């Protein structure tokens, strides 16, 4: 029985769920010291004095540093995506030296023998600030008389792309829809807060971090600190969630490395949850102005998108490129004659933004799916019908979109038909009509989201044309141990996705070795020496394929040994169920027996190395494009604004499935995060740049009790861009669910004249929208 496709329970879960594993916070090193950071209480100010003398003599304090003390060695935190030739990337010292630009920026640190002594000693540090004006509003930040975040100004970059004749598409169009949508800022709430431990052994350094990107981090630490790369080892032990917020080179990682170099002792930093809310990069943060031109029958003629994207105070690792990941996705699954996309990156005195689950594609999907509903309302058409009239038909694949991407496979009709069947669409529409006729104060709304996304961040050549600093390849290695067991080494670094289980299933099928005989190693740059890490739903479709190709190389090496042992030509051998058989005979050798034969090396063919071990690096030719249809029914109390999700159906097409159980978990978690943006979560700043949602008492993360049951299913059109046929699933639920929920809310309120509710759609905002729309 094939392992791929089986709902295997995850190998990792026994240790992860019981906590009997190695988290960064578990680490203890002999003589280890603890670091605490003093952080700016002001959003924008000059630092006129930092006096650390009062902290230096306190019990347990080993060292105290201000930004000036580290100015000559701390460098600037990297931005790896200079999206345009004229993008402005300001210097970004890990510890502020002369000016702070967001609340929470580090201005000093204490190193002590105890975590709590270090935190207490921060109170003895004196810092004088000269306040400067905060810059919070995106539109106002671009005004000529706006205060400046940086001396050069508040515009990081501006870019525009156009395909087709946009003017002609809008000229004399029977229908033009013009809307502005807001993507609020979001704060990641990974189960495990960030932690860093750094140690030194002479001129070599080891850094443990709760990170998604140990390999990228190693390179960037070398470039930032000047420590040679081969002298740095980065280890990401088991990591308790990331969602993009641990796809970063952080100030704390750089500073801990510098502190251990200065002091010659191990140092450790752990973040509190409220500290994390201030200092973990935030997601989203856009104002979307969208115009759509259409024929009277609903066919799209043209689409214009103009974004203001909130960069925050600095450009961190991928900041400027995140909104541009949506540049080729606003057209989504729809055909049109012309398309124009523009984006301006804007500096504000807030925490920098960067990747958050979906990274640019949820924003794009929200914009196009919201305006498709607005088009349907304008034409008094069913929202699904207007989509059907515009989407790419299954027989048209592969299809090159107006934005230039080639979608290799898909079947939007099948996914939608399956979702409608599970949802009971017609019955719900009938109930909605009845409630409207009765004037029921609790109205029923139905939301539709038919989406696609690009996954598997690659190929490298295409990333190069986008000025991305890294490649999109991934590496995998397979070690055949003498006893026939298998070690798989992967360059992807999981933070909860189940790589150990899924990669074991891939290798078990490829090698014919029992699932239980395979272990997977990851996250340590001294063991997994090559990799591009985990983000963008790339792990399976790039990293999993690298493992598969390494397994295939192992098989070919074993084939030569088997042919020698069985005294036949390699071409006469068949491989099945882990064994080579001479065609037409009973003579056979298992791959595990051949592993021992390679180990002993007593009887090898001339010129053959005594090993079956192999590795592979896979760089795909194209992205992968999962898609699906999500349907949501909500009940909205128009007198109180309360929203209840009554039914949620998700039918996704993610190509070939390796482990259905893992897929279910990914979809459920993704939908939860998308619903959270629609209804609950928002990073709120006041006019002075103070974060008002700095604790989980203020920033509303939904629990299981706040979410409905989900009905999920799948259709399957395999990807043609990789030999697994997989497309990626990690971000699909988040991308699709937010517009489905908001479309449902607006659908419920249309009889009251409501055309939009700004996210999160809280009861107060819904109530105000209803009251504001009354005559």
XYZ file of C-alpha atoms in Angstrom:
775
model
C 0.000 0.000 0.000
C 1.328 3.418 -0.961
C 2.357 5.653 1.922
C 1.653 8.829 -0.020
C -2.023 9.551 0.442
C -2.351 7.756 3.806
C -3.640 9.692 6.836
C -0.657 8.839 9.010
C -0.566 10.201 12.548
C 2.344 12.573 12.892
C 5.584 11.132 14.213
C 6.414 14.462 15.832
C 3.323 14.780 17.962
C 4.311 12.558 20.878
C 7.120 14.907 21.844
C 5.558 18.163 20.678
C 2.230 17.754 22.427
C 3.800 16.633 25.691
C 6.518 19.292 25.600
C 9.208 16.624 25.834
C 11.340 18.167 23.162
C 14.009 20.793 22.660
C 12.641 24.309 22.454
C 15.089 27.219 22.483
C 13.723 28.277 25.867
C 14.631 24.836 27.304
C 18.319 25.340 26.618
C 20.736 25.693 29.492
C 24.446 26.294 28.978
C 27.186 26.334 31.646
C 27.708 29.874 32.911
C 24.819 31.172 30.804
C 23.868 34.836 31.197
C 20.503 36.433 30.486
C 19.723 39.491 28.386
C 16.934 42.030 28.798
C 16.320 44.966 26.462
C 15.202 48.453 27.387
C 12.740 49.584 24.759
C 11.637 52.998 23.624
C 8.322 54.234 25.039
C 8.121 56.779 22.226
C 7.251 56.255 18.577
C 9.621 58.919 17.297
C 12.336 60.774 19.163
C 15.993 61.718 19.213
C 18.052 60.030 21.889
C 19.948 62.798 23.694
C 21.378 60.779 26.597
C 21.717 57.155 27.669
C 23.156 56.675 31.169
C 23.693 53.021 32.068
C 25.911 53.616 35.096
C 23.071 53.113 37.576
C 22.512 49.560 36.352
C 26.129 48.434 36.222
C 26.604 48.053 39.966
C 23.399 46.167 40.695
C 23.531 42.601 42.054
C 23.913 39.992 39.327
C 24.535 42.522 36.540
C 27.511 41.547 34.376
C 27.341 44.173 31.636
C 25.169 47.020 30.361
C 25.287 48.526 26.878
C 23.620 51.400 25.084
C 23.390 51.778 21.347
C 26.518 53.942 21.197
C 28.518 51.156 22.850
C 27.677 48.799 19.977
C 27.528 51.331 17.132
C 30.815 50.269 15.580
C 30.028 46.563 15.333
C 26.276 45.978 15.148
C 25.858 46.838 11.483
C 22.405 47.238 9.939
C 19.619 44.680 9.873
C 19.258 43.331 6.327
C 16.589 43.900 3.709
C 16.916 41.162 1.095
C 14.357 42.442 -1.395
C 15.259 45.799 -2.992
C 12.207 45.774 -5.230
C 13.120 48.733 -7.442
C 16.353 50.410 -8.473
C 15.505 53.518 -6.461
C 14.062 51.859 -3.345
C 15.207 53.662 -0.201
C 16.546 51.222 2.399
C 17.470 53.204 5.510
C 20.108 52.054 7.965
C 18.535 49.925 10.669
C 20.801 49.392 13.679
C 19.704 46.469 15.881
C 19.949 48.815 18.864
C 19.010 52.457 18.290
C 21.935 54.867 18.475
C 20.640 58.370 17.915
C 16.941 58.108 17.012
C 13.999 55.796 17.683
C 11.239 55.307 15.134
C 8.709 52.979 16.774
C 7.562 52.097 20.258
C 9.504 49.041 21.378
C 12.774 49.733 19.554
C 15.717 48.611 21.694
C 17.838 51.435 23.163
C 19.912 49.562 25.776
C 20.409 46.099 27.236
C 21.404 44.459 30.506
C 23.277 41.176 30.755
C 22.872 39.486 34.151
C 23.112 36.131 35.873
C 19.338 35.818 36.051
C 16.522 36.742 33.695
C 14.622 38.632 36.358
C 17.672 40.502 37.680
C 18.321 41.648 34.108
C 14.731 42.853 33.733
C 14.797 44.661 37.093
C 18.070 46.416 36.255
C 16.497 48.059 33.196
C 14.750 50.463 35.563
C 18.112 51.921 36.600
C 18.992 53.005 33.038
C 18.258 56.649 32.289
C 17.370 57.719 28.742
C 16.501 61.250 27.662
C 14.444 61.695 24.521
C 13.667 64.728 22.387
C 10.202 63.975 21.012
C 9.610 64.109 17.272
C 6.234 63.963 15.488
C 4.752 60.534 14.937
C 3.730 59.450 11.432
C 0.783 57.065 11.584
C -1.640 57.733 8.726
C -0.570 56.313 5.339
C -2.150 58.966 3.145
C -1.005 61.843 5.337
C 2.530 60.440 5.393
C 2.868 61.203 1.665
C 1.776 64.819 2.015
C 4.529 67.404 1.396
C 4.147 68.909 4.869
C 4.160 65.565 6.695
C 6.776 64.975 9.390
C 9.518 62.696 8.119
C 10.244 59.232 9.477
C 13.623 59.374 7.728
C 15.433 62.451 6.480
C 15.027 61.302 2.880
C 11.240 61.185 3.261
C 8.384 58.778 3.840
C 8.252 57.035 0.462
C 10.194 53.791 0.330
C 9.425 53.077 -3.327
C 6.778 53.336 -5.983
C 6.224 50.956 -8.859
C 3.625 50.286 -11.529
C 2.998 47.540 -14.066
C 0.402 47.480 -16.844
C -0.758 44.761 -19.238
C -3.149 45.383 -22.104
C -4.843 48.667 -22.996
C -6.186 49.821 -19.628
C -7.594 53.096 -20.976
C -9.538 51.267 -23.663
C -10.888 48.777 -21.139
C -12.371 51.531 -18.998
C -13.411 53.848 -21.833
C -17.189 53.689 -22.284
C -17.408 50.585 -20.076
C -21.076 49.910 -19.214
C -20.117 49.229 -15.584
C -17.281 50.687 -13.533
C -16.931 49.715 -9.880
C -14.675 51.886 -7.713
C -13.948 50.792 -4.142
C -11.402 51.326 -1.380
C -10.672 48.519 1.058
C -8.466 48.507 4.145
C -6.217 45.658 5.219
C -5.594 46.209 8.911
C -2.288 45.379 10.569
C -2.083 41.963 12.241
C 0.171 40.693 15.025
C 1.419 37.123 14.891
C 0.576 35.056 17.963
C 2.692 31.932 17.569
C 2.302 29.433 20.402
C 6.010 29.756 21.234
C 7.331 33.300 21.788
C 10.741 34.062 20.324
C 13.917 32.994 22.132
C 17.632 33.150 21.330
C 20.684 31.460 22.857
C 24.183 32.297 21.623
C 27.448 30.613 22.599
C 31.081 30.921 21.559
C 34.034 28.574 21.437
C 37.003 30.735 20.604
C 36.327 32.181 17.179
C 33.301 29.970 16.415
C 29.719 30.664 17.374
C 26.485 28.705 17.753
C 23.114 30.419 17.788
C 19.883 28.652 18.683
C 16.752 30.520 17.687
C 13.032 29.966 17.359
C 13.253 30.735 13.661
C 11.793 29.527 10.375
C 14.994 30.272 8.459
C 18.191 28.851 10.041
C 20.063 28.751 6.717
C 19.084 32.257 5.617
C 19.759 33.529 9.132
C 23.290 32.118 9.090
C 24.128 33.923 5.852
C 22.640 37.195 7.044
C 24.350 37.042 10.444
C 27.677 36.665 8.676
C 26.967 39.615 6.379
C 25.710 41.788 9.237
C 28.329 41.076 11.902
C 31.373 40.315 9.790
C 31.802 36.901 11.439
C 32.810 34.424 8.712
C 29.893 32.217 7.718
C 31.821 29.001 8.326
C 32.347 30.109 11.920
C 28.587 30.376 12.576
C 26.293 27.455 13.303
C 22.554 28.154 13.497
C 20.157 25.676 15.052
C 16.380 25.907 14.926
C 15.202 23.219 17.345
C 11.509 22.361 17.453
C 9.703 25.640 16.831
C 6.223 26.316 18.159
C 4.628 28.115 15.249
C 5.768 30.943 13.030
C 3.203 31.949 10.352
C 5.849 34.195 8.757
C 6.627 36.159 11.920
C 9.747 34.011 12.442
C 10.798 34.521 8.816
C 13.129 37.285 9.938
C 16.618 38.332 10.932
C 15.873 40.009 14.232
C 17.682 42.599 16.296
C 17.779 40.188 19.216
C 19.509 37.473 17.178
C 22.224 39.858 16.024
C 22.686 41.428 19.459
C 22.884 38.108 21.289
C 25.606 36.991 18.882
C 27.542 40.217 19.478
C 27.116 39.970 23.250
C 28.463 36.437 23.428
C 31.435 37.567 21.323
C 32.109 40.507 23.659
C 31.667 38.610 26.913
C 32.945 35.172 25.929
C 29.993 33.502 27.663
C 26.656 32.050 26.565
C 23.764 34.532 26.570
C 20.035 33.939 26.385
C 17.021 36.116 25.623
C 13.362 35.169 25.981
C 10.536 37.390 24.876
C 7.388 37.967 26.886
C 4.081 37.965 25.047
C 3.568 41.724 25.462
C 7.178 42.353 24.348
C 6.472 40.230 21.305
C 3.379 42.236 20.408
C 5.600 45.326 20.340
C 8.569 43.875 18.499
C 7.505 40.969 16.245
C 7.034 42.291 12.727
C 3.389 42.791 11.830
C 1.410 41.658 8.804
C -0.828 43.239 6.167
C -1.282 47.035 6.506
C -2.659 48.264 3.161
C -5.116 50.704 1.680
C -6.419 49.214 -1.580
C -8.018 51.416 -4.218
C -9.548 49.114 -6.836
C -11.422 49.918 -10.038
C -13.073 47.283 -12.208
C -14.603 47.782 -15.657
C -17.126 45.276 -16.980
C -19.658 44.654 -19.693
C -23.356 44.718 -18.887
C -23.362 40.907 -18.828
C -20.693 40.852 -16.124
C -17.652 40.055 -18.254
C -14.574 41.831 -16.883
C -12.877 44.270 -19.248
C -10.155 45.702 -17.020
C -8.840 45.965 -13.486
C -6.836 48.729 -11.822
C -5.211 48.312 -8.415
C -3.440 51.072 -6.502
C -1.970 50.208 -3.109
C -0.586 52.206 -0.246
C 1.482 49.702 1.703
C 2.559 50.392 5.277
C 6.263 49.549 5.604
C 6.528 50.666 9.218
C 9.697 52.376 10.393
C 12.236 50.240 8.494
C 12.510 47.723 5.692
C 13.265 44.411 7.355
C 14.072 41.176 5.552
C 11.277 41.048 2.927
C 9.186 44.132 3.783
C 9.053 45.941 0.433
C 8.329 42.781 -1.547
C 5.402 41.477 0.484
C 2.684 43.668 -1.112
C 4.191 42.916 -4.523
C 3.577 39.188 -4.039
C -0.025 40.150 -4.771
C 0.846 42.040 -7.944
C 0.220 38.991 -10.147
C -2.606 37.663 -7.984
C -5.225 40.434 -8.015
C -6.454 39.085 -11.361
C -6.902 35.742 -9.558
C -8.809 33.085 -11.547
C -10.394 35.594 -13.889
C -9.892 36.457 -17.539
C -9.747 40.114 -18.560
C -8.456 42.360 -21.328
C -6.268 44.741 -19.319
C -4.703 45.031 -15.891
C -2.770 47.721 -14.066
C -1.090 47.417 -10.672
C 0.621 50.141 -8.698
C 2.088 50.168 -5.210
C 3.696 52.809 -3.039
C 5.583 51.723 0.060
C 5.179 54.198 2.889
C 7.274 54.641 6.030
C 5.418 55.198 9.312
C 6.555 55.293 12.933
C 5.200 51.833 13.631
C 6.645 48.342 13.870
C 7.871 47.186 10.439
C 5.613 44.910 8.446
C 6.713 41.729 6.700
C 5.451 38.245 5.861
C 2.355 36.971 7.650
C 0.571 33.779 6.615
C -0.124 34.174 2.897
C 2.128 37.248 2.489
C 0.558 39.481 -0.149
C -1.785 36.870 -1.607
C -4.501 37.152 1.096
C -4.551 40.890 0.494
C -4.909 40.411 -3.254
C -7.576 37.721 -2.907
C -9.543 39.908 -0.515
C -9.470 42.837 -2.936
C -10.573 40.929 -6.040
C -13.174 38.777 -4.279
C -14.728 41.785 -2.569
C -14.987 43.752 -5.796
C -16.419 40.732 -7.634
C -19.232 40.746 -5.105
C -19.654 44.477 -5.666
C -19.931 43.843 -9.409
C -22.549 41.172 -8.818
C -24.558 43.546 -6.616
C -24.348 46.315 -9.183
C -25.649 43.981 -11.918
C -28.140 42.279 -9.573
C -26.527 38.947 -10.413
C -25.759 35.994 -8.208
C -22.134 36.326 -6.989
C -21.329 32.817 -8.229
C -22.764 33.490 -11.649
C -20.606 36.571 -12.197
C -17.581 34.515 -11.251
C -18.529 31.684 -13.619
C -18.750 34.132 -16.492
C -15.150 35.217 -15.914
C -13.105 32.350 -14.575
C -10.663 30.221 -16.555
C -12.334 27.007 -17.694
C -10.730 23.687 -16.856
C -10.173 22.850 -20.509
C -8.177 26.081 -20.974
C -5.226 24.993 -18.795
C -2.347 25.656 -18.979
C -3.403 29.297 -19.066
C -1.239 32.410 -19.120
C -2.993 35.139 -17.159
C -3.149 38.835 -17.930
C -0.412 39.391 -15.311
C 1.940 36.944 -17.026
C 1.818 33.861 -14.806
C 1.119 30.485 -16.382
C -1.326 28.445 -14.328
C -0.479 24.835 -15.106
C -3.654 23.057 -13.950
C -6.952 23.575 -12.195
C -10.660 22.943 -12.216
C -12.611 25.776 -10.622
C -15.922 24.311 -11.769
C -15.398 21.022 -9.917
C -14.327 22.648 -6.654
C -17.254 25.061 -6.760
C -19.823 22.395 -7.590
C -18.592 20.261 -4.702
C -18.696 23.222 -2.306
C -22.237 24.129 -3.368
C -23.387 20.561 -2.789
C -21.955 20.491 0.740
C -23.198 23.984 1.557
C -26.826 23.743 0.462
C -26.546 27.034 -1.419
C -30.005 27.241 -2.956
C -31.722 26.391 0.315
C -29.784 29.099 2.147
C -30.627 31.661 -0.543
C -34.293 30.804 -0.134
C -34.058 31.293 3.627
C -32.255 34.592 3.089
C -35.050 35.837 0.832
C -37.651 34.849 3.399
C -35.840 36.695 6.201
C -35.558 39.811 4.079
C -39.241 39.699 3.206
C -40.140 39.362 6.903
C -37.824 42.183 7.965
C -36.101 39.878 10.406
C -33.598 41.892 12.480
C -31.219 38.917 12.253
C -30.291 38.744 8.606
C -28.624 35.856 6.771
C -25.620 36.568 4.580
C -23.839 34.263 2.138
C -20.208 34.844 1.240
C -18.279 33.435 -1.698
C -14.535 33.206 -2.229
C -13.211 31.443 -5.336
C -9.455 31.799 -5.122
C -6.083 30.732 -6.370
C -2.618 31.500 -5.069
C 0.988 31.005 -6.105
C 3.024 28.689 -3.894
C 6.476 27.164 -3.852
C 8.477 30.394 -3.924
C 10.564 29.767 -7.045
C 12.008 29.397 -9.664
C 15.292 31.109 -8.870
C 15.602 32.807 -12.256
C 12.200 34.399 -11.867
C 13.029 35.537 -8.336
C 16.170 37.108 -9.749
C 14.162 39.199 -12.201
C 12.089 40.398 -9.227
C 15.330 41.537 -7.492
C 14.863 38.996 -4.700
C 18.240 38.364 -3.049
C 17.940 34.576 -2.709
C 16.949 31.600 -4.813
C 13.920 29.361 -4.723
C 15.657 25.981 -4.786
C 15.660 23.448 -1.962
C 18.009 20.682 -0.896
C 17.487 17.184 0.425
C 19.800 14.316 1.375
C 19.206 10.634 2.034
C 21.544 8.465 4.095
C 21.161 4.701 3.884
C 22.485 3.356 7.184
C 24.225 -0.046 7.298
C 21.303 -1.699 9.076
C 18.892 -0.598 6.371
C 17.392 2.318 8.248
C 17.141 5.712 6.561
C 18.004 9.257 7.564
C 16.437 12.036 5.496
C 18.057 15.459 5.851
C 15.969 18.362 4.644
C 16.764 22.022 4.073
C 13.235 22.995 5.025
C 12.794 23.879 8.679
C 9.352 23.056 10.066
C 7.515 24.947 12.764
C 4.516 22.680 13.128
C 3.695 21.534 9.583
C 4.494 17.829 9.972
C 7.542 17.582 7.719
C 8.964 14.605 9.605
C 5.868 12.554 8.853
C 5.269 13.671 5.279
C 8.911 13.344 4.238
C 8.967 9.846 5.781
C 5.980 8.913 3.629
C 7.662 10.211 0.470
C 10.890 8.343 1.206
C 9.068 5.154 2.205
C 7.363 4.954 -1.181
C 10.447 5.934 -3.143
C 12.751 3.459 -1.401
C 10.311 0.713 -0.450
C 11.474 1.035 3.175
C 8.983 0.849 6.072
C 7.667 4.206 7.254
C 8.861 3.390 10.761
C 12.459 2.871 9.540
C 12.848 6.486 8.444
C 13.843 9.510 10.498
C 14.001 13.110 9.306
C 16.642 15.609 10.420
C 16.272 19.365 10.002
C 17.037 22.798 11.345
C 20.779 22.565 12.089
C 23.146 24.188 9.590
C 25.981 21.902 10.709
C 23.961 18.819 9.721
C 21.596 20.137 7.071
C 24.218 22.261 5.402
C 22.124 23.585 2.518
C 18.612 24.934 2.448
C 16.284 27.850 1.777
C 13.988 27.049 4.719
C 10.224 27.263 5.215
C 7.706 29.881 4.042
C 5.361 30.514 1.134
C 3.899 26.964 1.119
C 7.156 25.841 -0.502
C 8.255 23.025 1.799
C 6.489 20.115 0.098
C 6.431 21.326 -3.489
C 10.131 22.228 -3.448
C 11.720 20.567 -0.406
C 9.677 17.391 -0.619
C 10.598 17.029 -4.273
C 14.300 17.430 -3.423
C 13.925 14.515 -0.993
C 12.153 12.461 -3.659
C 14.924 13.125 -6.164
C 17.592 12.195 -3.625
C 15.737 8.909 -3.040
C 15.735 8.258 -6.775
C 19.507 8.727 -6.836
C 19.840 6.238 -3.973
C 17.841 3.732 -6.027
C 20.072 4.172 -9.054
C 23.204 3.608 -6.960
C 21.607 0.522 -5.449
C 20.667 -0.726 -8.921
C 24.358 -1.009 -9.873
C 25.136 -2.966 -6.701
C 22.124 -5.224 -7.252
C 23.139 -5.924 -10.845
C 26.627 -6.872 -9.683
C 25.327 -9.123 -6.896
C 22.714 -10.797 -9.116
C 25.050 -11.030 -12.106
C 22.816 -9.285 -14.581
C 22.553 -6.050 -16.489
C 21.072 -3.086 -14.563
C 18.511 -2.847 -17.377
C 17.214 -6.322 -16.484
C 16.231 -5.264 -12.980
C 12.778 -4.277 -11.799
C 12.291 -2.352 -8.580
C 9.177 -2.771 -6.431
C 8.389 -2.941 -2.720
C 11.953 -2.110 -1.760
C 13.639 -4.868 -3.767
C 15.349 -5.346 -7.111
C 14.279 -8.448 -9.013
C 15.793 -9.892 -12.144
C 13.030 -9.728 -14.694
C 11.417 -13.156 -15.150
C 13.184 -14.781 -12.170
C 12.933 -15.013 -8.378
C 16.419 -13.592 -7.843
C 16.165 -10.463 -5.710
C 18.022 -8.124 -3.413
C 16.370 -5.617 -1.085
C 17.627 -2.068 -0.951
C 18.270 -2.546 2.767
C 20.480 -5.585 2.061
C 22.345 -3.509 -0.504
C 22.916 -0.779 2.087
C 24.783 -3.317 4.249
C 26.703 -4.576 1.231
C 27.833 -1.006 0.508
C 28.893 -0.644 4.153
C 31.035 -3.786 4.152
C 32.368 -3.005 0.664
C 33.575 -6.612 0.339
C 32.309 -7.112 -3.190
C 31.623 -3.906 -5.079
C 31.870 -3.302 -8.823
C 35.018 -1.536 -9.937
C 34.751 2.232 -9.654
C 31.702 2.171 -7.358
C 31.891 4.061 -4.060
C 30.937 2.151 -0.901
C 27.823 4.201 -0.219
C 24.260 4.638 -1.376
C 23.930 8.092 0.185
C 22.708 10.764 -2.212
C 21.514 14.329 -2.253
C 19.578 16.555 -4.626
C 18.753 20.194 -5.143
C 15.452 20.997 -6.828
C 14.698 24.321 -8.508
C 11.219 24.238 -10.051
C 10.339 25.706 -13.415
C 7.193 27.420 -12.173
C 5.177 28.257 -9.114
C 2.362 25.929 -8.090
C -1.234 27.158 -8.018
C -3.638 25.615 -5.506
C -7.183 26.866 -5.689
C -10.588 26.307 -4.182
C -14.023 27.595 -3.275
C -14.950 28.677 0.235
C -18.553 29.449 1.175
C -19.672 31.077 4.403
C -23.124 31.709 5.860
C -23.435 34.237 8.677
C -26.262 35.548 10.786
C -25.948 39.251 11.544
C -28.025 40.911 14.255
C -28.685 44.338 12.774
C -29.723 45.726 16.175
C -26.506 44.770 17.993
C -23.997 44.095 15.203
C -23.286 40.597 16.460
C -22.073 38.076 13.847
C -22.498 34.315 14.117
C -20.937 32.008 11.531
C -23.609 29.435 10.879
C -21.928 27.347 8.204
C -18.497 27.239 6.594
C -17.538 24.992 3.666
C -14.084 24.810 2.119
C -13.266 22.728 -0.939
C -9.612 23.055 -1.877
C -7.605 21.680 -4.768
C -4.007 21.300 -3.632
C -2.966 18.707 -6.188
C -1.716 15.354 -4.942
C -2.062 14.890 -1.190
C 0.711 13.236 0.802
C -1.102 13.077 4.150
C -4.817 13.964 4.352
C -4.694 14.326 8.131
C -1.985 16.981 7.919
C -3.926 18.731 5.159
C -7.023 18.912 7.350
C -5.007 20.488 10.135
C -3.468 23.044 7.813
C -6.834 24.002 6.336
C -8.502 24.308 9.742
C -5.690 26.460 11.105
C -5.616 28.625 8.004
C -9.358 29.254 8.059
C -9.107 30.179 11.737
C -6.508 32.842 10.970
C -8.507 34.216 8.064
C -11.673 34.430 10.157
C -9.597 36.115 12.858
C -8.689 38.910 10.461
C -12.287 39.272 9.314
C -13.854 39.422 12.774
C -11.365 39.814 15.606
C -7.764 40.902 15.161
C -6.266 44.372 14.619
C -3.061 46.086 15.698
C -4.320 49.494 16.785
C -2.088 52.570 17.093
C -3.109 55.960 18.461
C -2.164 59.249 16.807
C 1.075 59.366 18.806
C 2.167 55.978 17.484
C 1.478 54.045 20.678
C 0.380 50.444 20.194
C -2.907 50.080 22.063
C -3.114 46.317 21.569
C 0.132 45.291 23.236
C -1.306 42.413 25.283
C -3.654 39.541 24.554
C -6.198 41.306 26.739
C -6.335 44.010 24.053
C -5.467 42.077 20.900
C -8.297 39.622 20.362
C -7.055 36.208 19.224
C -10.046 33.860 18.802
C -10.242 30.588 20.656
C -11.869 27.378 19.445
C -15.061 28.507 21.173
C -15.222 31.552 18.888
C -15.049 29.506 15.695
C -17.583 27.289 13.917
C -17.237 23.718 12.739
C -15.703 23.595 9.275
C -16.852 21.305 6.482
C -13.859 20.546 4.293
C -13.288 18.514 1.173
C -10.962 18.374 -1.801
C -10.872 18.011 -5.547
C -7.648 17.001 -7.231
C -5.898 18.304 -10.337
C -2.206 17.404 -9.968
C 0.423 20.069 -10.503
C 2.581 19.574 -13.581
C 5.434 21.712 -12.196
C 6.830 19.009 -9.908
C 6.955 15.193 -9.940
C 4.903 14.886 -6.748
C 1.972 16.703 -8.363
C 1.573 18.682 -5.119
C 0.562 22.350 -4.957
C 0.866 23.448 -1.311
C -1.725 23.976 1.409
C -0.184 25.924 4.288
C -1.716 29.282 3.403
C -4.828 28.370 1.416
C -7.293 28.582 4.292
C -6.070 32.020 5.361
C -6.136 33.372 1.829
C -9.662 32.213 1.033
C -11.527 32.663 4.286
C -11.274 36.388 4.990
C -13.187 37.546 1.881
C -15.707 34.724 2.299
C -16.624 35.984 5.769
C -16.664 39.693 4.912
C -18.637 39.063 1.714
C -21.182 37.187 3.815
C -21.501 40.071 6.286
C -21.910 42.670 3.542
C -24.378 40.376 1.750
C -26.514 40.260 4.905
C -26.486 44.057 5.197
C -27.043 45.081 1.552
C -30.794 45.621 2.046
C -29.802 48.304 4.566
C -27.574 50.104 2.048
C -24.270 48.838 3.442
C -21.546 48.244 0.837
C -18.569 47.595 3.113
C -17.539 47.070 6.716
C -13.920 47.759 7.623
C -12.127 44.792 9.171
C -12.254 43.519 11.772
C -16.036 43.486 11.457
C -16.732 44.012 15.138
C -20.274 44.406 16.457
C -19.686 48.137 16.918
C -18.475 48.632 13.345
C -21.381 46.644 11.947
C -23.883 48.569 14.065
C -22.361 51.872 12.952
C -22.409 50.771 9.305
C -26.114 49.952 9.547
C -26.957 53.170 11.363
C -24.818 55.230 8.984
C -26.552 53.790 5.929
C -30.067 54.575 7.150
C -31.817 57.430 5.271
